[in-house]
Coordinates of C-alpha atoms in Angstrom, one line a residue:
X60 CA 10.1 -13.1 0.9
X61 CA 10.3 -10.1 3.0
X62 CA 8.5 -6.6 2.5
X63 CA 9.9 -3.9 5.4
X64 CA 7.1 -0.9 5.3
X65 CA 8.4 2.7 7.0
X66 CA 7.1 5.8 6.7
X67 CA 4.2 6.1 8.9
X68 CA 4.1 9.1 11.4
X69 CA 1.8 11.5 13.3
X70 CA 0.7 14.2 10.5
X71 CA -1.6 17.1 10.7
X72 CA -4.8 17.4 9.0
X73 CA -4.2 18.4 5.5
X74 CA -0.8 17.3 5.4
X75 CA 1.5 14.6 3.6
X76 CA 3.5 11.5 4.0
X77 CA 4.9 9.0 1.8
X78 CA 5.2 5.5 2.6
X79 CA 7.7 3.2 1.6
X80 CA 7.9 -0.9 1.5
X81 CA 11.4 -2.5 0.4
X82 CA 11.0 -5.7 -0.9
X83 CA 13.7 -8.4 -1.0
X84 CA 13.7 -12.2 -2.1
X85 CA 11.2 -12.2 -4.6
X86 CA 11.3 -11.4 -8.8
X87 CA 9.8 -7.9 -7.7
X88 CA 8.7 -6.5 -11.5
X89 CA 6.9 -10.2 -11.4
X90 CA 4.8 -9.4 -8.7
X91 CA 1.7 -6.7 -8.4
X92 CA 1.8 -5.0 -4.9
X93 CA -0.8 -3.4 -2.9
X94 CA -1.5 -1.2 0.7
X95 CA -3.8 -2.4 3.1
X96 CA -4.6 -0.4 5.9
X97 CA -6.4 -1.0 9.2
X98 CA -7.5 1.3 11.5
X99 CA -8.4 0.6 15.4
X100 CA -11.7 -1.6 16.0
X101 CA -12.1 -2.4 12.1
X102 CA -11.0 -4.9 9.7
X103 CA -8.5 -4.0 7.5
X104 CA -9.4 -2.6 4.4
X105 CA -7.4 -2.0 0.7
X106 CA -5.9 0.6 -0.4
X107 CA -4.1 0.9 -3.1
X108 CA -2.6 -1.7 -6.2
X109 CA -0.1 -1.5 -8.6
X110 CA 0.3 -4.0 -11.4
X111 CA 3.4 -5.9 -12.0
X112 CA 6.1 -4.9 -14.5
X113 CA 6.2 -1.1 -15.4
X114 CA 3.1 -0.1 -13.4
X115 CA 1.2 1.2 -16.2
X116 CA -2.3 0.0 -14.1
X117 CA -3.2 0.9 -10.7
X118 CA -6.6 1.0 -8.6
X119 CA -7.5 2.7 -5.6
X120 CA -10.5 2.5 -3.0
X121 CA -13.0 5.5 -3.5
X122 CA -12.2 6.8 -0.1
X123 CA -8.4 7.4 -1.6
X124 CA -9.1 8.6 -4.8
X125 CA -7.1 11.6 -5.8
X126 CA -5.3 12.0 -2.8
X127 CA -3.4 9.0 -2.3
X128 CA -0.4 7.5 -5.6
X129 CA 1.0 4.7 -5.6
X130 CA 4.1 3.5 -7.5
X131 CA 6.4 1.1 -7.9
X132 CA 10.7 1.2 -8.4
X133 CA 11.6 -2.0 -9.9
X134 CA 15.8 -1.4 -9.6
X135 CA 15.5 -0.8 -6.0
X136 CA 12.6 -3.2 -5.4
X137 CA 10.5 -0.4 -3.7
X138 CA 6.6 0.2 -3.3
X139 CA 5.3 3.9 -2.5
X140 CA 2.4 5.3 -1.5
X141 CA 2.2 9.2 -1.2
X142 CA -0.5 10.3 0.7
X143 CA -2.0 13.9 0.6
X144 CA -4.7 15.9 2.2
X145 CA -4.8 13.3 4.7
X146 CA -7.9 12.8 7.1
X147 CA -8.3 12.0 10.5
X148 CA -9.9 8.9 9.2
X149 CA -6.8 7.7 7.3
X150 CA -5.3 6.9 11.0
X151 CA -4.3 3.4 10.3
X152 CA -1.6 0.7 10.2
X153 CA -0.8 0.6 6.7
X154 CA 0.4 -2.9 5.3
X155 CA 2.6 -3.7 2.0
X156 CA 1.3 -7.1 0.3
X157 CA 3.0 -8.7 -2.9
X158 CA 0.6 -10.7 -5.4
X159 CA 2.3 -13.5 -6.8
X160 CA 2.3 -14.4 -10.4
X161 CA 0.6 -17.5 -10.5
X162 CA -2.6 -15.7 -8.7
X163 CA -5.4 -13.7 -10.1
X164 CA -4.9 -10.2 -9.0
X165 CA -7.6 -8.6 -7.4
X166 CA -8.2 -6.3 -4.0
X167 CA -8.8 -8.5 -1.8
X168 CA -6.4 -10.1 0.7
X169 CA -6.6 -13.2 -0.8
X170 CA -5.0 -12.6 -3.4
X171 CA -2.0 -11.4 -1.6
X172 CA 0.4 -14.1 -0.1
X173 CA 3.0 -11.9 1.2
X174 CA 2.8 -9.0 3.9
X175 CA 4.9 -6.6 5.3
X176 CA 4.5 -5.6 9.2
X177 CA 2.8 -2.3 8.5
X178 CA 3.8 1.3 10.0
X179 CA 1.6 3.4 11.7
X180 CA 0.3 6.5 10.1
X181 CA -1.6 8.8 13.0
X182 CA -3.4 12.2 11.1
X183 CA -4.6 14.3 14.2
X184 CA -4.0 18.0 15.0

């Protein structure tokens, strides 16, 4: 299983970036997927989820809530995450994860046996 996260950048206050994770060598629509993020001197921290097959339930930490969206592409195997009105407190390395079938889903890492190698999203002016 591989997951390959891009996206990241340096963004202004107030601004937007989406975040992509291509995932390969998995049964994708089988699998719920999820951003983590950690930022510098902290442990990382969820995000976002997005439950497997059509995506019709997803959760988000309170400190996301109505900025962030996450969704899911099951013919090209792709997670998103579009993030807007972004703080300088969003500064993070942001992590894909894939939550296999056979394991409860949840939010916390645990429950997520494969990662991606995260890409850094800097929000500064």
């Amino acid at each position: 299983v591989q997951l390959q996260a891009s996206g990241g950048g340096l963004v202004q206050p107030g601004g937007s970036l989406r975040l992509s994770c291509a995932a390969s060598g998995l049964t994708f629509e089988s699998y719920a997927m999820a951003w983590f993020r950690q930022a510098p001197g902290k442990e990382r921290e969820f995000v976002a989820t997005i439950s497997w097959g059509g995506g019709g339930s997803s959760y988000y930490a309170d400190s996301v809530k109505g900025r962030f969206t996450i969704s899911r592409d099951n013919v090209k195997k792709m997670v998103y995450l579009k993030m807007d009105n972004l703080k300088p407190e969003d500064t993070a390395i942001y992590y894909c994860a894939a939550n296999p079938p056979s394991t409860n889903w949840g939010f916390s890492e645990s429950k997520y046996a494969h990662w991606g190698q995260g890409t850094q999203v800097t929000v500064s002016s």
